[in-house]
Coordinates of C-alpha atoms and ligand atoms in Angstrom, one line a residue:
X1 CA -13.3 -21.8 -11.2
X2 CA -14.0 -19.3 -14.0
X3 CA -11.7 -17.5 -16.1
X4 CA -11.1 -13.9 -14.9
X5 CA -10.6 -11.7 -18.2
X6 CA -10.9 -8.6 -16.9
X7 CA -8.8 -8.6 -13.6
X8 CA -9.7 -5.2 -10.9
X9 CA -9.2 -7.6 -7.4
X10 CA -6.3 -5.9 -6.7
X11 CA -3.0 -4.6 -8.5
X12 CA -0.8 -7.5 -6.9
X13 CA -1.8 -9.1 -10.0
X14 CA 0.3 -6.8 -12.8
X15 CA 2.5 -9.4 -14.9
X16 CA 5.8 -8.2 -15.0
X17 CA 6.0 -7.1 -18.6
X18 CA 8.3 -7.4 -22.1
X19 CA 10.6 -5.1 -21.0
X20 CA 10.6 -5.7 -17.5
X21 CA 11.6 -9.1 -17.8
X22 CA 14.2 -7.7 -20.7
X23 CA 15.7 -5.5 -17.8
X24 CA 15.9 -8.6 -15.1
X25 CA 17.0 -11.0 -17.5
X26 CA 20.6 -8.7 -17.9
X27 CA 20.3 -7.9 -14.2
X28 CA 24.2 -8.5 -12.9
X29 CA 23.9 -9.9 -10.0
X30 CA 25.9 -11.0 -7.0
X31 CA 24.8 -12.5 -2.9
X32 CA 22.5 -10.1 -1.6
X33 CA 23.4 -11.2 1.8
X34 CA 27.4 -10.9 1.3
X35 CA 25.8 -7.1 0.6
X36 CA 27.5 -8.0 -3.4
X37 CA 24.4 -7.4 -5.5
X38 CA 25.2 -4.5 -7.5
X39 CA 21.5 -4.3 -8.9
X40 CA 19.6 -4.7 -5.1
X41 CA 22.7 -2.3 -4.6
X42 CA 21.4 0.5 -7.4
X43 CA 18.5 -0.1 -6.3
X44 CA 18.8 0.6 -3.3
X45 CA 21.0 3.4 -3.3
X46 CA 17.9 4.9 -5.7
X47 CA 15.4 4.8 -3.5
X48 CA 17.0 5.9 -1.0
X49 CA 17.5 9.5 -3.7
X50 CA 14.4 9.6 -4.8
X51 CA 13.1 9.9 -1.0
X52 CA 15.5 12.2 -0.2
X53 CA 17.2 9.5 3.1
X54 CA 19.6 7.9 4.1
X55 CA 18.8 4.7 3.3
X56 CA 17.0 1.6 1.8
X57 CA 16.8 -2.0 2.0
X58 CA 15.1 -4.2 -0.1
X59 CA 13.0 -6.8 1.2
X60 CA 10.3 -9.6 -0.4
X61 CA 7.2 -7.9 0.6
X62 CA 5.6 -5.0 2.2
X63 CA 4.5 -7.0 5.1
X64 CA 7.7 -7.8 6.1
X65 CA 8.7 -4.2 5.3
X66 CA 6.1 -2.7 8.1
X67 CA 7.0 -5.6 10.5
X68 CA 10.7 -4.6 9.9
X69 CA 10.0 -1.0 10.6
X70 CA 8.2 -1.6 13.7
X71 CA 10.6 -3.7 15.1
X72 CA 13.3 -1.0 14.4
X73 CA 11.5 2.0 15.9
X74 CA 10.3 -0.5 18.9
X75 CA 11.9 -2.8 21.4
X76 CA 10.5 -5.7 23.5
X77 CA 7.1 -4.5 25.8
X78 CA 6.6 -1.4 23.3
X79 CA 3.9 -0.3 21.6
X80 CA 2.8 1.1 18.1
X81 CA 0.0 3.7 17.4
X82 CA -1.9 3.0 14.2
X83 CA -5.1 2.9 13.0
X84 CA -7.8 0.4 13.4
X85 CA -7.9 0.0 9.6
X86 CA -4.2 0.1 9.5
X87 CA -2.6 -2.6 6.8
X88 CA 0.0 -2.8 8.9
X89 CA -2.0 -3.7 12.7
X90 CA -4.9 -5.7 10.7
X91 CA -4.1 -7.3 7.9
X92 CA -0.2 -9.0 8.8
X93 CA -1.6 -11.6 11.1
X94 CA -0.3 -9.0 14.4
X95 CA 3.2 -9.8 13.4
X96 CA 4.6 -7.1 15.5
X97 CA 2.8 -8.7 18.1
X98 CA 4.0 -12.3 17.4
X99 CA 7.4 -11.6 15.8
X100 CA 8.4 -8.3 17.6
X101 CA 7.0 -8.5 21.0
X102 CA 5.4 -5.5 20.5
X103 CA 1.9 -4.6 21.4
X104 CA -0.4 -2.5 19.0
X105 CA -2.8 0.9 19.8
X106 CA -5.3 1.2 17.2
X107 CA -7.1 4.8 17.3
X108 CA -10.3 4.8 15.1
X109 CA -10.5 6.4 11.6
X110 CA -13.1 9.4 11.2
X111 CA -15.1 9.2 8.1
X112 CA -12.7 11.1 6.0
X113 CA -9.8 7.9 6.7
X114 CA -7.6 9.6 9.0
X115 CA -7.2 9.5 12.4
X116 CA -8.2 12.1 15.3
X117 CA -4.5 13.4 16.1
X118 CA -6.0 14.5 19.7
X119 CA -6.9 10.9 20.4
X120 CA -3.1 9.6 19.0
X121 CA -1.8 12.1 21.1
X122 CA -3.8 11.2 24.1
X123 CA -2.8 7.3 23.4
X124 CA 0.7 8.2 24.2
X125 CA 2.5 6.2 26.5
X126 CA 5.5 6.9 28.6
X127 CA 7.1 6.9 31.9
X128 CA 5.2 4.2 33.8
X129 CA 5.6 1.4 34.8
X130 CA 2.4 0.0 34.5
X131 CA 1.7 0.4 30.3
X132 CA 3.8 -0.8 27.1
X133 CA 6.4 2.6 26.1
X134 CA 4.9 4.0 22.8
X135 CA 7.8 4.7 20.4
X136 CA 6.4 4.7 17.2
X137 CA 3.0 6.2 15.3
X138 CA 2.5 4.2 12.1
X139 CA 0.2 6.8 9.3
X140 CA -1.0 5.0 5.9
X141 CA -1.0 6.9 2.9
X142 CA -2.8 6.2 0.6
X143 CA -5.1 4.7 3.1
X144 CA -7.4 2.5 1.1
X145 CA -6.9 4.5 -2.0
X146 CA -7.8 7.6 -0.4
X147 CA -5.1 10.1 -0.2
X148 CA -5.2 11.7 2.9
X149 CA -4.2 15.8 3.4
X150 CA -0.7 16.4 3.8
X151 CA -1.1 19.0 6.6
X152 CA -2.7 15.3 8.1
X153 CA 0.4 14.3 7.8
X154 CA 2.0 17.4 8.7
X155 CA 0.4 17.5 12.1
X156 CA 0.3 13.8 13.6
X157 CA 4.5 14.7 12.5
X158 CA 4.3 17.5 14.8
X159 CA 2.8 14.8 17.6
X160 CA 5.6 12.3 17.4
X161 CA 7.8 15.1 17.2
X162 CA 6.7 16.6 20.3
X163 CA 6.3 13.5 22.2
X164 CA 10.2 12.0 20.8
X165 CA 8.6 9.5 19.1
X166 CA 9.3 7.8 15.7
X167 CA 7.4 7.9 12.6
X168 CA 6.4 5.4 9.9
X169 CA 4.4 5.6 6.4
X170 CA 3.1 2.8 5.1
X171 CA 3.5 4.0 1.5
X172 CA 2.8 0.5 -0.4
X173 CA 0.8 3.6 -2.3
X174 CA 2.5 6.5 -2.1
X175 CA 3.4 6.6 -5.7
X176 CA -0.7 6.4 -6.7
X177 CA -1.2 9.2 -3.7
X178 CA 2.3 11.4 -5.2
X179 CA 1.4 11.4 -9.3
X180 CA -2.7 12.1 -8.2
X181 CA -2.0 15.2 -6.0
X182 CA 1.2 16.0 -8.3
X183 CA 4.0 16.2 -5.8
X184 CA 7.8 15.6 -5.5
X185 CA 7.9 12.1 -3.0
X186 CA 10.7 13.2 -1.6
X187 CA 8.6 16.6 -0.4
X188 CA 5.3 13.8 0.5
X189 CA 8.0 11.3 2.6
X190 CA 9.7 14.8 4.2
X191 CA 8.4 14.6 8.1
X192 CA 8.6 10.5 8.0
X193 CA 11.8 8.6 9.9
X194 CA 10.7 5.3 7.9
X195 CA 8.5 4.6 4.5
X196 CA 7.8 2.0 3.3
X197 CA 6.8 1.2 -0.4
X198 CA 5.4 -1.4 -2.4
X199 CA 7.6 -2.1 -5.9
X200 CA 4.6 -5.2 -6.6
X201 CA 1.5 -3.3 -7.6
X202 CA 0.4 0.0 -9.4
X203 CA 4.8 0.1 -10.5
X204 CA 3.8 -3.1 -11.7
X205 CA 7.1 -5.5 -10.4
X206 CA 7.0 -9.4 -9.8
X207 CA 7.9 -9.7 -6.0
X208 CA 9.3 -7.1 -3.4
X209 CA 9.0 -3.6 -1.8
X210 CA 11.9 -0.9 -0.3
X211 CA 11.7 0.0 3.3
X212 CA 13.1 3.8 3.2
X213 CA 14.9 6.0 6.0
X214 CA 16.8 6.8 8.6
X215 CA 20.5 5.1 8.0
X216 CA 19.6 3.6 12.3
X217 CA 16.8 2.6 11.4
X218 CA 18.0 0.3 8.0
X219 CA 20.6 -0.9 9.5
X220 CA 18.3 -2.6 12.6
X221 CA 16.3 -3.2 9.8
X222 CA 19.1 -5.4 8.1
X223 CA 19.7 -7.3 11.2
X224 CA 16.3 -8.3 11.7
X225 CA 15.7 -8.6 7.7
X226 CA 18.0 -11.5 7.8
X227 CA 16.3 -12.9 11.1
X228 CA 13.2 -13.5 9.6
X229 CA 14.8 -15.1 6.8
X230 CA 14.2 -12.1 4.4
X231 CA 17.8 -11.9 3.0
X232 CA 18.1 -13.3 -0.4
X233 CA 21.4 -14.1 -2.2
X234 CA 21.1 -13.2 -6.0
X235 CA 18.3 -10.8 -6.0
X236 CA 19.3 -8.4 -9.2
X237 CA 16.6 -9.8 -10.9
X238 CA 14.2 -9.2 -8.6
X239 CA 16.5 -5.3 -8.4
X240 CA 16.1 -4.5 -12.1
X241 CA 12.1 -4.8 -11.7
X242 CA 11.6 -2.7 -9.4
X243 CA 14.7 -0.3 -10.8
X244 CA 12.2 -0.5 -14.2
X245 CA 9.0 -0.2 -12.1
X246 CA 10.8 3.2 -10.4
X247 CA 11.9 4.3 -13.9
X248 CA 9.0 3.1 -16.3
X249 CA 5.6 2.6 -14.5
X250 CA 5.4 6.1 -12.2
X251 CA 4.1 8.7 -14.4
X252 CA 1.3 6.2 -15.5
X253 CA -0.1 5.8 -12.7
X254 CA -2.4 8.5 -13.5
X255 CA -3.9 6.4 -16.6
X256 CA -4.9 3.8 -13.8
X257 CA -6.9 7.0 -11.9
X258 CA -8.2 8.0 -14.7
X259 CA -9.8 4.6 -15.5
X260 CA -10.5 4.0 -11.6
X261 CA -12.6 7.2 -13.0
X262 CA -14.3 6.3 -15.4
X263 CA -15.2 3.3 -13.9
X264 CA -17.0 5.2 -11.4
X265 CA -18.8 7.4 -13.9
X266 CA -20.2 4.6 -15.6
X267 CA -21.4 2.7 -12.2
X268 CA -22.6 5.4 -10.6
X269 CA -24.9 5.4 -13.4
X270 CA -26.9 2.5 -11.5
X271 CA -28.7 4.3 -9.0
X272 CA -28.8 1.1 -7.0
X273 CA -25.0 0.9 -6.2
X274 CA -23.1 3.6 -4.4
X275 CA -20.4 5.3 -5.8
X276 CA -17.8 6.8 -3.9
X277 CA -15.5 8.9 -6.4
X278 CA -12.0 7.5 -6.2
X279 CA -9.0 9.2 -5.4
X280 CA -6.5 6.7 -6.9
X281 CA -6.9 3.5 -8.4
X282 CA -9.2 1.8 -6.3
X283 CA -13.2 2.5 -6.1
X284 CA -15.6 1.6 -3.5
X285 CA -19.5 0.5 -4.7
X286 CA -21.8 -0.4 -1.5
X287 CA -25.0 -1.6 -3.3
X288 CA -27.8 -3.1 -0.4
X289 CA -26.6 -6.6 0.6
X290 CA -28.6 -9.2 -1.9
X291 CA -28.4 -7.2 -4.9
X292 CA -24.1 -6.6 -4.3
X293 CA -23.7 -10.7 -3.9
X294 CA -25.9 -11.0 -6.9
X295 CA -23.9 -8.6 -9.1
X296 CA -20.5 -10.1 -8.1
X297 CA -22.2 -13.2 -8.8
X298 CA -23.0 -12.4 -12.4
X299 CA -19.5 -10.7 -13.0
X300 CA -17.5 -13.5 -11.9
X301 CA -19.3 -15.8 -13.8
X302 CA -18.8 -13.2 -16.7
X303 CA -14.8 -12.7 -16.2
X304 CA -14.7 -9.6 -14.5
X305 CA -12.5 -10.4 -10.5
X306 CA -13.7 -7.8 -7.8
X307 CA -12.7 -8.1 -4.5
X308 CA -15.4 -7.7 -1.2
X309 CA -19.4 -8.5 0.0
X310 CA -22.1 -8.4 1.7
X311 CA -22.5 -5.5 -1.0
X312 CA -18.7 -3.8 -0.4
X313 CA -17.1 -4.5 -3.9
X314 CA -13.9 -3.1 -4.2
X315 CA -12.2 -2.5 -7.4
X316 CA -8.7 -1.6 -8.6
X317 CA -7.6 -0.7 -11.7
X318 CA -3.7 -1.3 -12.5
X319 CA -1.1 -1.7 -15.2
X320 CA -2.7 -4.7 -16.4
X321 CA -6.1 -2.7 -16.9
X322 CA -7.2 -1.7 -20.7
X323 CA -9.9 0.7 -21.6
X324 CA -11.4 -2.1 -23.4
X325 CA -11.7 -3.8 -19.6
X326 CA -13.4 -0.8 -18.2
X327 CA -15.2 -0.9 -21.5
X328 CA -16.4 -4.6 -20.9
X329 CA -16.9 -4.8 -17.5
X330 CA -19.1 -1.5 -18.1
X331 CA -21.5 -3.4 -20.3
X332 CA -21.7 -6.5 -18.2
X333 CA -23.2 -4.6 -15.8
X334 CA -25.4 -2.7 -18.0
X335 CA -26.4 -6.0 -18.8
X336 CA -27.0 -7.1 -15.7
X337 CA -29.4 -4.3 -14.4
X338 CA -30.8 -4.1 -17.8
X339 CA -32.5 -7.8 -17.2
Ligands
PLP1 C1 -0.1 -4.6 0.0 C2 0.1 -3.7 1.4 C3 0.3 -4.2 1.7 C4 1.6 -5.7 2.1 O1 2.2 -6.0 1.3 P1 3.1 -7.2 0.9 O2 3.8 -6.9 -0.5 O3 1.0 -7.9 0.4 O4 3.2 -7.8 2.1 C5 1.2 -3.1 3.2 N1 0.7 -2.1 3.2 C6 -0.4 -1.6 2.2 C7 -1.6 -0.6 2.8 C8 -0.4 -2.4 1.2 O5 -1.5 -2.0 0.5

């Protein structure tokens, strides 16, 4: 395997900084399953406060956070509505079905990443014993790095309310959205009953997500977290990284967005590459299949890590991507096309 020098594969590859490690080393800890870990408790309080919700729970991963949310909203034989490409439907191993006995009702995305609210409403099932009962609608924002409109979230929230359904936000990268919009996170998540936020992506923590929302939902999640094996003991060491991330690494997401834009502009110089201008830190490139494969291979051989295949490439900027990384990658792409 080639050494990756410029790592654009994902914002999950970030490593804790010296400051974050110092905060982790200094963390006061206790047994969090007993509710004794002061640093975990502080992180949960801080997140609930920041998002203006009743409660929060620290969990090992975004996948578990989404699963816990769905299991809080739904019982066995119930159903959740989510996008065809939603992480909680497509990229979590079918966990809701496997572990929660919850059936997904996927809805197609439109070109802009949203689902048609009429299709969402049309898919809601209630009161007929033929059907699994719909309990919750799950939205995702950012979605593939794209910031979906706040008005869209409000419109879907209206449908959820009208039909007495819960509303969940997979906000793994919600802070990328709010930084891009210049919007307060509490306002952004206001329509939702539950929100999942990843600390281990652009925010730079090594581990962890937080599920935030209504107290009754979080209480159920706490029970199910134990059942799923997500109850951690002296987890304050990890929560300290999360607290550090929230305090130090939110506003700076704008730098990641700026670098993604610069990367996009540089790549767009090459006519063979179809570049979608990024809203946040995720950049999508399309090229003719053979060319795309050759470019990916070339970049890989020269220490640039990206993901995707068949001409669809994903470039992600993050805390550990510098201006030099962007310059280095763009220089290599120039060289590839010069040959
Ligand atoms: C990464 C991600 C998750 C899951 O997070 P993990 O910590 O990798 O399990 C959920 N939703 C979205 C949108 C994500 O990008």
